[in-house]
PDB file of C-alpha atoms in Angstrom:
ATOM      1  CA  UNK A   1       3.907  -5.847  17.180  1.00 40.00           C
ATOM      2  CA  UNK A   2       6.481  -3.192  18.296  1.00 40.00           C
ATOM      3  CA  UNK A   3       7.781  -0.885  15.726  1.00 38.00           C
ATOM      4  CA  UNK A   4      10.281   1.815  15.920  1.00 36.00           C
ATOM      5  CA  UNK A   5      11.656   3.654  12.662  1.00 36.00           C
ATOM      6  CA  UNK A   6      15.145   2.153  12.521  1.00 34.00           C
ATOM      7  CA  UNK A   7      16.283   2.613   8.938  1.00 37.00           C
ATOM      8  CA  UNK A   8      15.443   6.257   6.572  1.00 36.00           C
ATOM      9  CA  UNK A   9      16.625   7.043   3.250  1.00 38.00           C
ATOM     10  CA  UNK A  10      16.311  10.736   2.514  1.00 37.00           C
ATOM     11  CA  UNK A  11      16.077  11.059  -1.736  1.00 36.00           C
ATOM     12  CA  UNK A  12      16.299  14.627  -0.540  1.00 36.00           C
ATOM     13  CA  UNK A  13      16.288  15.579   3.217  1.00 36.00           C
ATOM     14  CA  UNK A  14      13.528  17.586   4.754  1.00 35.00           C
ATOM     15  CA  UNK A  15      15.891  18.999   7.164  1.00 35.00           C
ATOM     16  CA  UNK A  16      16.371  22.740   7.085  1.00 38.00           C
ATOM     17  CA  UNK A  17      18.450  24.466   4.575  1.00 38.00           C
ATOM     18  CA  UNK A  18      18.342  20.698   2.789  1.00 37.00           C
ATOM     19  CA  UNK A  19      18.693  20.780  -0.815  1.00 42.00           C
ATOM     20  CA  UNK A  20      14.950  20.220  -2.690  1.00 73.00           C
ATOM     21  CA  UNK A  21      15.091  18.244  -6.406  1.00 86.00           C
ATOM     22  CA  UNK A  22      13.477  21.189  -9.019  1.00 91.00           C
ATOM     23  CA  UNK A  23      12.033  20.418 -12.064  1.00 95.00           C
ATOM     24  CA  UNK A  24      10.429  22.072 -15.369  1.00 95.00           C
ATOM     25  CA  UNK A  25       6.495  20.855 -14.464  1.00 96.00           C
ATOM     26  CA  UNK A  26       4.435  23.156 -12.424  1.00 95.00           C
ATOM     27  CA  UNK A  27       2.343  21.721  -9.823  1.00 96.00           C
ATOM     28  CA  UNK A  28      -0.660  20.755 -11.405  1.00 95.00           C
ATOM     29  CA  UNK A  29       1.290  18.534 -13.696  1.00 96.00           C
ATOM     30  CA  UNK A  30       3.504  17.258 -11.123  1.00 96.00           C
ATOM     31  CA  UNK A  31       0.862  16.367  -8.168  1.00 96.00           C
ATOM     32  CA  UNK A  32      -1.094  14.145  -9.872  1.00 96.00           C
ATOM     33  CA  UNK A  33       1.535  12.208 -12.151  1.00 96.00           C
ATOM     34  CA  UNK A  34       3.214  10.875  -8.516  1.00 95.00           C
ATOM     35  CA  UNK A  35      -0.156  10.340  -6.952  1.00 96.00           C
ATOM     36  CA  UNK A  36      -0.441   7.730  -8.969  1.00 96.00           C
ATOM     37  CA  UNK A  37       1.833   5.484  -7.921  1.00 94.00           C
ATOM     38  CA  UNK A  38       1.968   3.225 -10.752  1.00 93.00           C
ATOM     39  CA  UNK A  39       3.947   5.733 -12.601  1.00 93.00           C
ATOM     40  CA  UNK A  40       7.099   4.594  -9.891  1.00 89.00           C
ATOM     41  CA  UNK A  41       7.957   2.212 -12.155  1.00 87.00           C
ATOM     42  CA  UNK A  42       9.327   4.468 -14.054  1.00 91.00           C
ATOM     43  CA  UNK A  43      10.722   6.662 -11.997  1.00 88.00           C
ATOM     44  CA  UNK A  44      12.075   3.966  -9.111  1.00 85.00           C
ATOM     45  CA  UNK A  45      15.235   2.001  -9.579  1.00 81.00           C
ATOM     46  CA  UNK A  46      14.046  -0.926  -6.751  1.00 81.00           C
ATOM     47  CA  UNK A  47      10.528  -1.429  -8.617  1.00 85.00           C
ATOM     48  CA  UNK A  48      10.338  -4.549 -10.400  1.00 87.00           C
ATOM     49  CA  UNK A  49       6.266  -4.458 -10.621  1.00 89.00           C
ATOM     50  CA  UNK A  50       3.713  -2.430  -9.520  1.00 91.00           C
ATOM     51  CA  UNK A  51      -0.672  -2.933 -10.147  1.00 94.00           C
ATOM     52  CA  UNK A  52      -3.181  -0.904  -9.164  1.00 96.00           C
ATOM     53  CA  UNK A  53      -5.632  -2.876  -6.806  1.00 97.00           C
ATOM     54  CA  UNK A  54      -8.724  -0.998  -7.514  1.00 96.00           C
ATOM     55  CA  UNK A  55     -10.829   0.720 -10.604  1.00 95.00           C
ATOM     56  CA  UNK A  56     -11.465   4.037 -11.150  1.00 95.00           C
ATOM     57  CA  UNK A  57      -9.989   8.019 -10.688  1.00 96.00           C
ATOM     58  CA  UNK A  58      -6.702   8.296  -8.120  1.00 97.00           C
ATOM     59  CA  UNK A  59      -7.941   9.205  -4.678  1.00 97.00           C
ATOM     60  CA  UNK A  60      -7.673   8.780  -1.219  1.00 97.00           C
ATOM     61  CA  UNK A  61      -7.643   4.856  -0.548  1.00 98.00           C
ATOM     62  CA  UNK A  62      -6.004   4.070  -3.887  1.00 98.00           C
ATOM     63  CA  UNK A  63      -3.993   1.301  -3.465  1.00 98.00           C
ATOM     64  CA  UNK A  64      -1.162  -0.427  -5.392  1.00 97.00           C
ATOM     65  CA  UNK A  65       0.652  -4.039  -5.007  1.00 96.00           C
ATOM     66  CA  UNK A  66       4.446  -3.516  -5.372  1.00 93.00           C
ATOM     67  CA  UNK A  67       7.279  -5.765  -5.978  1.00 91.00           C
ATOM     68  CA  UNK A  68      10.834  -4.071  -5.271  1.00 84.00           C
ATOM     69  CA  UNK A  69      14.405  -5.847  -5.697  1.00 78.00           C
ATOM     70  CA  UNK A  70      16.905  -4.412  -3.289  1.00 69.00           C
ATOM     71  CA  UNK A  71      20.112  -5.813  -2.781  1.00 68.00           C
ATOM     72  CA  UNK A  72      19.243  -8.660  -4.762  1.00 75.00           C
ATOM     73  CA  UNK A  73      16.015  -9.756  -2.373  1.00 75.00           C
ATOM     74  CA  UNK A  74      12.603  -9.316  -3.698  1.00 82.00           C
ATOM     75  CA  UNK A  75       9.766  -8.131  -1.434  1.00 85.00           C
ATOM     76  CA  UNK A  76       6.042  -6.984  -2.038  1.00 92.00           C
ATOM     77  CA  UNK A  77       4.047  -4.718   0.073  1.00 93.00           C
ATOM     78  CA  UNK A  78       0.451  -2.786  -0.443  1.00 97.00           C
ATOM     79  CA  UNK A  79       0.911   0.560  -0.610  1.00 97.00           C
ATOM     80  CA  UNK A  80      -2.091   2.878  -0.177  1.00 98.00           C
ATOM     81  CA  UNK A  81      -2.379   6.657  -1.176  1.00 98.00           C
ATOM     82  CA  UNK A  82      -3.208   7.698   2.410  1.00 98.00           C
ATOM     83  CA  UNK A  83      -2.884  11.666   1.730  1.00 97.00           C
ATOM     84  CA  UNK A  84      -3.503  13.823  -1.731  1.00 97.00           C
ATOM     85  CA  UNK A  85      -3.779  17.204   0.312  1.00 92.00           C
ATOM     86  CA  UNK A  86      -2.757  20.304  -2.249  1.00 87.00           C
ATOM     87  CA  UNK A  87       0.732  19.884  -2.132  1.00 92.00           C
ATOM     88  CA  UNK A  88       1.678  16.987  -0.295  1.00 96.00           C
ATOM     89  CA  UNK A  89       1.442  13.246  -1.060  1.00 97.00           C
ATOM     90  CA  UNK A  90       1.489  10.315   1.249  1.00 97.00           C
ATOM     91  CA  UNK A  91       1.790   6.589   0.187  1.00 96.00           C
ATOM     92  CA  UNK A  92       1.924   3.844   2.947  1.00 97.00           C
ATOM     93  CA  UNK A  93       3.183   0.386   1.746  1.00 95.00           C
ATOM     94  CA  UNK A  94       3.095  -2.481   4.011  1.00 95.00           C
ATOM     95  CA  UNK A  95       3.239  -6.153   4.745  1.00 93.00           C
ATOM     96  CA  UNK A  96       3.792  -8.633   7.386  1.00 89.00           C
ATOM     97  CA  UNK A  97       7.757  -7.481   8.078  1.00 86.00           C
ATOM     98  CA  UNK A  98       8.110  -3.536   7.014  1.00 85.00           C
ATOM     99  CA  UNK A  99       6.150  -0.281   6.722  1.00 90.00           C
ATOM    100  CA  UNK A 100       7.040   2.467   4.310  1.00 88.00           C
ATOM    101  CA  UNK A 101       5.738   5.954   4.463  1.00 92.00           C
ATOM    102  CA  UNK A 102       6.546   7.784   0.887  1.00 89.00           C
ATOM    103  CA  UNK A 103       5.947  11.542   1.728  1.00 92.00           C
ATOM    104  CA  UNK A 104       6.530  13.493  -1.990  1.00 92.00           C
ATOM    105  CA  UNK A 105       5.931  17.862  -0.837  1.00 94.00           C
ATOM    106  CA  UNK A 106       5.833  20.134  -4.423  1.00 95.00           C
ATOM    107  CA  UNK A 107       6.001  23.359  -4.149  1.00 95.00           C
ATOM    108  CA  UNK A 108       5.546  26.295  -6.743  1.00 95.00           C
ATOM    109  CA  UNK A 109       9.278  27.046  -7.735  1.00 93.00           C
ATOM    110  CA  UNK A 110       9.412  29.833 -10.871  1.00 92.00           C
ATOM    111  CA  UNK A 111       7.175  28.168 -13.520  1.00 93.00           C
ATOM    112  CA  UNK A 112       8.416  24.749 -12.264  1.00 95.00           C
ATOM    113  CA  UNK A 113       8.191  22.976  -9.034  1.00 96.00           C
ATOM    114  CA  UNK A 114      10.162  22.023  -6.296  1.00 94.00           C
ATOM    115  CA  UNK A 115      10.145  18.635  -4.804  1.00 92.00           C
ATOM    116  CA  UNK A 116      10.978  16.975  -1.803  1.00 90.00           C
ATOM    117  CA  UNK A 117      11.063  13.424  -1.160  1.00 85.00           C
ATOM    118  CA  UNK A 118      11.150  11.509   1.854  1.00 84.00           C
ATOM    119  CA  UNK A 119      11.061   7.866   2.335  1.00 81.00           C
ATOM    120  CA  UNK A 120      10.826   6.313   6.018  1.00 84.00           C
ATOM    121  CA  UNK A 121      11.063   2.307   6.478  1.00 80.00           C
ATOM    122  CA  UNK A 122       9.663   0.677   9.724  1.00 83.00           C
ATOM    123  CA  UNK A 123      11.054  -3.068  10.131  1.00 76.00           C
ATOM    124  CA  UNK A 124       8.769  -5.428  12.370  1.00 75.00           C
ATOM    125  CA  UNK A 125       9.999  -7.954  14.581  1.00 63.00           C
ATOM    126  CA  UNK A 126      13.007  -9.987  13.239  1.00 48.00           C
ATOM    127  CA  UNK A 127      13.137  -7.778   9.925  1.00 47.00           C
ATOM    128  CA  UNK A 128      14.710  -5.234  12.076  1.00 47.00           C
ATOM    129  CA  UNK A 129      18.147  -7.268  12.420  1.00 47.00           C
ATOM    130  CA  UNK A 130      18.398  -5.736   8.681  1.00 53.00           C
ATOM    131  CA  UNK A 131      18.122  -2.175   9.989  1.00 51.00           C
ATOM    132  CA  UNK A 132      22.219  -1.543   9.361  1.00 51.00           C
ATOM    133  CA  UNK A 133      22.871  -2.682   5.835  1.00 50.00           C
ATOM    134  CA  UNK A 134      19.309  -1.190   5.199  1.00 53.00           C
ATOM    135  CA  UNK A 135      20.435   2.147   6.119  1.00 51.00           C
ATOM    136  CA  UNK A 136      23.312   1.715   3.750  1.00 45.00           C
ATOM    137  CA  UNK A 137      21.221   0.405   0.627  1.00 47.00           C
ATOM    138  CA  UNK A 138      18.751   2.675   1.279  1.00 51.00           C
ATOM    139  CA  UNK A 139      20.935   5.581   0.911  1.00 53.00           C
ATOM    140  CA  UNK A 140      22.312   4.953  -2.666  1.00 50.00           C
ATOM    141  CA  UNK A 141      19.145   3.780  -3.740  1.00 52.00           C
ATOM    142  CA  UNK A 142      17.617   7.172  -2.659  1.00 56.00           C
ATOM    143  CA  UNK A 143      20.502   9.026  -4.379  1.00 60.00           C
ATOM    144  CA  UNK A 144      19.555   6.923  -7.782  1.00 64.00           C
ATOM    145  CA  UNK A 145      15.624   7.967  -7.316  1.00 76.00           C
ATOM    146  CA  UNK A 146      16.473  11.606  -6.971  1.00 81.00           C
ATOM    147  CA  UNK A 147      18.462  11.550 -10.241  1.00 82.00           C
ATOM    148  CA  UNK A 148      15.574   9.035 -12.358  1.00 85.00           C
ATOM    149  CA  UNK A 149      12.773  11.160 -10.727  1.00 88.00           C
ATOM    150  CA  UNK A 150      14.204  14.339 -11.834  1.00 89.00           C
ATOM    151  CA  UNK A 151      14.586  12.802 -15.382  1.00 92.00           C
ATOM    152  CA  UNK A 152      11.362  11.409 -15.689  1.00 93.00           C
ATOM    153  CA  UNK A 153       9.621  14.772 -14.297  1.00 94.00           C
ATOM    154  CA  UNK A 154      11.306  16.754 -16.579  1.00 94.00           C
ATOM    155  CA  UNK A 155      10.186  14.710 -19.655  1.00 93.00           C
ATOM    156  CA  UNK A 156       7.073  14.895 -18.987  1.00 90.00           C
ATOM    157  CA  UNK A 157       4.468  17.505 -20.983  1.00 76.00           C
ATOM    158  CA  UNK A 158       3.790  20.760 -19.447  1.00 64.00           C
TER     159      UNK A 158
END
């Protein structure tokens, strides 16, 4: 199958001098609640279901069946918790037509933390004729994460 990253929404841009999303949590609260990625139903707009595939703690190999609704089409992919390295968190969801690589890096920021969020979507084959109006949707539905992920982060206990 060839592959090339054709469409990227950027909830908040890892480019340099790119503004980061802070929040009241520290670290050790914040890590953990978006390693487990069932909790992105509350905190992303596009997720109409998400269940965890497998028992037990959140780790490495974790994985989680997702159903989004973007522009009105539904799609499900398997995303796996492929990194849980200090401060840095890496889901992979995929399925036969799209890859998506969900890198989350929190940072110590005051007593809070700072968080940057960066979502890169890989269309296969014929899905990639979609690339365009993907980039579009993409964008404003990254806009609307960074303000519900902020919101939810912030209500949660410290």
């Amino acid at each position: 199958m060839d592959s090339a990253p054709i469409a990227r929404r950027d909830a908040v841009p890892l480019q340099p001098g790119a503004p980061r999303v802070s929040v009241e949590p520290a670290p050790d609260v914040v890590v953990p609640y978006l390693a487990d990625f069932g909790h992105a139903n509350q905190w992303d707009p596009g997720t109409e279901r998400r269940t965890r595939e497998d028992p037990g703690p959140i780790r490495v190999g974790s994985s989680w069946r997702n159903t989004s609704k973007i522009a009105g089409i539904s799609t499900e992919l398997t995303y796996t918790l492929e990194q849980l390295a200090g401060d840095r968190v890496v889901l992979v969801g995929r399925n036969d037509t799209a890859t998506s690589t969900e890198t989350i890096e929190i940072t110590p920021s005051g007593s809070g933390s700072s968080i940057t969020y960066t979502n890169e979507l890989e269309f296969e084959d014929v899905a990639k004729l979609a690339a365009p109006l993907g980039k579009v949707v993409f964008e404003k539905l990254g806009n609307d994460t960074e303000r519900q992920l902020t919101e939810v982060l912030n209500g949660l206990e410290r």
